[in-house]
């Protein structure tokens, strides 16, 4: 199961990077969302995907058995899901307001805050 999940993580990262290199803000936002899901799946895969042994420490042992699933990545993923959802909601509102104000979703055309002809930087101090 881990090799299939590793390939899926690689595909998620590739799709996220492809979308994040786009000039359209909606694609950029979707790329960030897919990147968050790729990282979550990577953490889940790193925590050993097993169903045979629950992550419970048996009597007489101090640590988990070696074939048990690690519960720490699962807890980290739950936290990351909440954080990525709030980031996605913020980006959605930011993208919507930028589109309302600037009437475009192309990042090259969103240069109203920056002048076209920039002055040269100082050559010395």
PDB file of C-alpha atoms in Angstrom:
ATOM      1  CA  UNK A   1       0.000   0.000   0.000  1.00  0.00           C
ATOM      2  CA  UNK A   2       2.851   2.416   0.746  1.00  0.00           C
ATOM      3  CA  UNK A   3       4.254   2.415  -2.833  1.00  0.00           C
ATOM      4  CA  UNK A   4       0.821   3.340  -4.209  1.00  0.00           C
ATOM      5  CA  UNK A   5       0.492   6.156  -1.675  1.00  0.00           C
ATOM      6  CA  UNK A   6       4.039   7.350  -2.452  1.00  0.00           C
ATOM      7  CA  UNK A   7       3.153   7.600  -6.149  1.00  0.00           C
ATOM      8  CA  UNK A   8      -0.067   9.427  -5.264  1.00  0.00           C
ATOM      9  CA  UNK A   9       1.871  11.884  -3.081  1.00  0.00           C
ATOM     10  CA  UNK A  10       4.242  12.542  -5.972  1.00  0.00           C
ATOM     11  CA  UNK A  11       1.322  13.165  -8.327  1.00  0.00           C
ATOM     12  CA  UNK A  12      -0.277  15.545  -5.815  1.00  0.00           C
ATOM     13  CA  UNK A  13       2.977  17.496  -5.457  1.00  0.00           C
ATOM     14  CA  UNK A  14       3.413  17.668  -9.243  1.00  0.00           C
ATOM     15  CA  UNK A  15      -0.166  18.875  -9.778  1.00  0.00           C
ATOM     16  CA  UNK A  16       0.180  21.420  -6.965  1.00  0.00           C
ATOM     17  CA  UNK A  17       3.404  22.856  -8.349  1.00  0.00           C
ATOM     18  CA  UNK A  18       1.943  23.011 -11.856  1.00  0.00           C
ATOM     19  CA  UNK A  19      -1.115  24.893 -10.611  1.00  0.00           C
ATOM     20  CA  UNK A  20       0.924  27.214  -8.390  1.00  0.00           C
ATOM     21  CA  UNK A  21       3.045  28.306 -11.366  1.00  0.00           C
ATOM     22  CA  UNK A  22      -0.055  29.610 -13.134  1.00  0.00           C
ATOM     23  CA  UNK A  23      -0.802  33.325 -13.405  1.00  0.00           C
ATOM     24  CA  UNK A  24      -4.492  32.872 -12.562  1.00  0.00           C
ATOM     25  CA  UNK A  25      -5.284  33.325  -8.881  1.00  0.00           C
ATOM     26  CA  UNK A  26      -7.936  30.575  -8.730  1.00  0.00           C
ATOM     27  CA  UNK A  27      -5.423  28.023 -10.033  1.00  0.00           C
ATOM     28  CA  UNK A  28      -2.881  29.297  -7.534  1.00  0.00           C
ATOM     29  CA  UNK A  29      -5.386  28.817  -4.728  1.00  0.00           C
ATOM     30  CA  UNK A  30      -6.253  25.292  -5.893  1.00  0.00           C
ATOM     31  CA  UNK A  31      -2.542  24.478  -6.094  1.00  0.00           C
ATOM     32  CA  UNK A  32      -2.073  25.552  -2.481  1.00  0.00           C
ATOM     33  CA  UNK A  33      -5.030  23.375  -1.431  1.00  0.00           C
ATOM     34  CA  UNK A  34      -3.643  20.345  -3.288  1.00  0.00           C
ATOM     35  CA  UNK A  35      -0.202  20.985  -1.794  1.00  0.00           C
ATOM     36  CA  UNK A  36      -1.722  20.866   1.697  1.00  0.00           C
ATOM     37  CA  UNK A  37      -3.439  17.586   0.881  1.00  0.00           C
ATOM     38  CA  UNK A  38      -0.166  16.177  -0.492  1.00  0.00           C
ATOM     39  CA  UNK A  39       1.659  17.039   2.721  1.00  0.00           C
ATOM     40  CA  UNK A  40      -1.134  15.477   4.793  1.00  0.00           C
ATOM     41  CA  UNK A  41      -0.982  12.281   2.743  1.00  0.00           C
ATOM     42  CA  UNK A  42       2.810  12.263   3.063  1.00  0.00           C
ATOM     43  CA  UNK A  43       2.548  12.492   6.851  1.00  0.00           C
ATOM     44  CA  UNK A  44      -0.097   9.764   6.877  1.00  0.00           C
ATOM     45  CA  UNK A  45       2.102   7.472   4.780  1.00  0.00           C
ATOM     46  CA  UNK A  46       5.128   8.156   6.980  1.00  0.00           C
ATOM     47  CA  UNK A  47       3.139   6.998  10.018  1.00  0.00           C
ATOM     48  CA  UNK A  48       2.883   3.409   8.690  1.00  0.00           C
ATOM     49  CA  UNK A  49      -0.397   2.439   7.119  1.00  0.00           C
ATOM     50  CA  UNK A  50      -1.384  -0.750   8.938  1.00  0.00           C
ATOM     51  CA  UNK A  51      -4.671  -2.102  10.176  1.00  0.00           C
ATOM     52  CA  UNK A  52      -3.499  -5.245  11.963  1.00  0.00           C
ATOM     53  CA  UNK A  53      -2.244  -3.775  15.247  1.00  0.00           C
ATOM     54  CA  UNK A  54      -3.973  -0.804  16.900  1.00  0.00           C
ATOM     55  CA  UNK A  55      -1.723   1.906  18.387  1.00  0.00           C
ATOM     56  CA  UNK A  56      -2.201   0.727  21.981  1.00  0.00           C
ATOM     57  CA  UNK A  57       0.719  -0.081  24.291  1.00  0.00           C
ATOM     58  CA  UNK A  58       0.207  -3.605  25.669  1.00  0.00           C
ATOM     59  CA  UNK A  59       0.696  -4.472  29.340  1.00  0.00           C
ATOM     60  CA  UNK A  60       4.315  -5.026  30.265  1.00  0.00           C
ATOM     61  CA  UNK A  61       5.716  -2.857  27.445  1.00  0.00           C
ATOM     62  CA  UNK A  62       6.889   0.746  27.473  1.00  0.00           C
ATOM     63  CA  UNK A  63       6.540   1.476  23.744  1.00  0.00           C
ATOM     64  CA  UNK A  64       4.342   0.539  20.817  1.00  0.00           C
ATOM     65  CA  UNK A  65       5.009  -2.714  18.989  1.00  0.00           C
ATOM     66  CA  UNK A  66       7.079  -2.253  15.843  1.00  0.00           C
ATOM     67  CA  UNK A  67       4.206  -3.228  13.537  1.00  0.00           C
ATOM     68  CA  UNK A  68       1.689  -0.809  15.068  1.00  0.00           C
ATOM     69  CA  UNK A  69       0.534   2.345  13.308  1.00  0.00           C
ATOM     70  CA  UNK A  70       1.975   5.554  14.703  1.00  0.00           C
ATOM     71  CA  UNK A  71      -0.826   7.787  16.096  1.00  0.00           C
ATOM     72  CA  UNK A  72       1.250  11.004  16.121  1.00  0.00           C
ATOM     73  CA  UNK A  73       1.079  11.669  12.343  1.00  0.00           C
ATOM     74  CA  UNK A  74      -2.673  11.125  12.464  1.00  0.00           C
ATOM     75  CA  UNK A  75      -3.021  13.778  15.167  1.00  0.00           C
ATOM     76  CA  UNK A  76      -0.793  16.137  13.189  1.00  0.00           C
ATOM     77  CA  UNK A  77      -2.926  15.590  10.097  1.00  0.00           C
ATOM     78  CA  UNK A  78      -6.106  16.499  11.968  1.00  0.00           C
ATOM     79  CA  UNK A  79      -4.513  19.766  13.047  1.00  0.00           C
ATOM     80  CA  UNK A  80      -3.176  20.433   9.545  1.00  0.00           C
ATOM     81  CA  UNK A  81      -6.618  19.887   8.008  1.00  0.00           C
ATOM     82  CA  UNK A  82      -8.120  22.600  10.205  1.00  0.00           C
ATOM     83  CA  UNK A  83      -5.280  25.018   9.475  1.00  0.00           C
ATOM     84  CA  UNK A  84      -5.348  24.390   5.724  1.00  0.00           C
ATOM     85  CA  UNK A  85      -9.126  24.851   5.637  1.00  0.00           C
ATOM     86  CA  UNK A  86      -8.837  28.224   7.362  1.00  0.00           C
ATOM     87  CA  UNK A  87      -6.015  29.243   5.002  1.00  0.00           C
ATOM     88  CA  UNK A  88      -8.112  28.200   2.005  1.00  0.00           C
ATOM     89  CA  UNK A  89     -11.095  30.208   3.288  1.00  0.00           C
ATOM     90  CA  UNK A  90      -8.853  33.258   3.754  1.00  0.00           C
ATOM     91  CA  UNK A  91      -7.391  32.862   0.254  1.00  0.00           C
ATOM     92  CA  UNK A  92     -10.863  32.504  -1.219  1.00  0.00           C
ATOM     93  CA  UNK A  93     -12.006  35.781   0.356  1.00  0.00           C
ATOM     94  CA  UNK A  94      -8.759  37.510  -0.613  1.00  0.00           C
ATOM     95  CA  UNK A  95      -9.066  36.338  -4.212  1.00  0.00           C
ATOM     96  CA  UNK A  96     -12.703  37.406  -4.393  1.00  0.00           C
ATOM     97  CA  UNK A  97     -11.946  40.885  -3.027  1.00  0.00           C
ATOM     98  CA  UNK A  98      -8.980  41.295  -5.362  1.00  0.00           C
ATOM     99  CA  UNK A  99     -11.174  40.345  -8.308  1.00  0.00           C
ATOM    100  CA  UNK A 100     -13.870  42.809  -7.187  1.00  0.00           C
ATOM    101  CA  UNK A 101     -11.388  45.634  -6.824  1.00  0.00           C
ATOM    102  CA  UNK A 102      -9.119  45.013  -9.810  1.00  0.00           C
ATOM    103  CA  UNK A 103     -11.583  43.317 -12.209  1.00  0.00           C
ATOM    104  CA  UNK A 104      -9.007  40.674 -13.148  1.00  0.00           C
ATOM    105  CA  UNK A 105      -7.660  37.401 -11.829  1.00  0.00           C
ATOM    106  CA  UNK A 106      -4.379  37.531 -13.764  1.00  0.00           C
ATOM    107  CA  UNK A 107      -1.455  38.219 -11.468  1.00  0.00           C
ATOM    108  CA  UNK A 108       0.450  40.116 -14.172  1.00  0.00           C
ATOM    109  CA  UNK A 109      -2.391  42.619 -14.471  1.00  0.00           C
ATOM    110  CA  UNK A 110      -2.637  43.090 -10.679  1.00  0.00           C
ATOM    111  CA  UNK A 111       0.091  45.698 -10.640  1.00  0.00           C
ATOM    112  CA  UNK A 112      -1.940  48.737  -9.572  1.00  0.00           C
ATOM    113  CA  UNK A 113       0.058  49.048  -6.347  1.00  0.00           C
ATOM    114  CA  UNK A 114       3.359  48.971  -8.229  1.00  0.00           C
ATOM    115  CA  UNK A 115       4.333  51.566 -10.832  1.00  0.00           C
ATOM    116  CA  UNK A 116       5.276  50.307 -14.302  1.00  0.00           C
ATOM    117  CA  UNK A 117       8.468  52.371 -14.495  1.00  0.00           C
ATOM    118  CA  UNK A 118      10.243  51.797 -11.245  1.00  0.00           C
ATOM    119  CA  UNK A 119      12.979  54.181 -10.206  1.00  0.00           C
ATOM    120  CA  UNK A 120      16.466  52.728 -10.041  1.00  0.00           C
ATOM    121  CA  UNK A 121      17.593  51.532  -6.627  1.00  0.00           C
ATOM    122  CA  UNK A 122      20.161  53.665  -4.836  1.00  0.00           C
ATOM    123  CA  UNK A 123      23.640  53.026  -6.194  1.00  0.00           C
ATOM    124  CA  UNK A 124      25.398  53.850  -2.929  1.00  0.00           C
ATOM    125  CA  UNK A 125      24.827  55.025   0.580  1.00  0.00           C
TER     126      UNK A 125
END
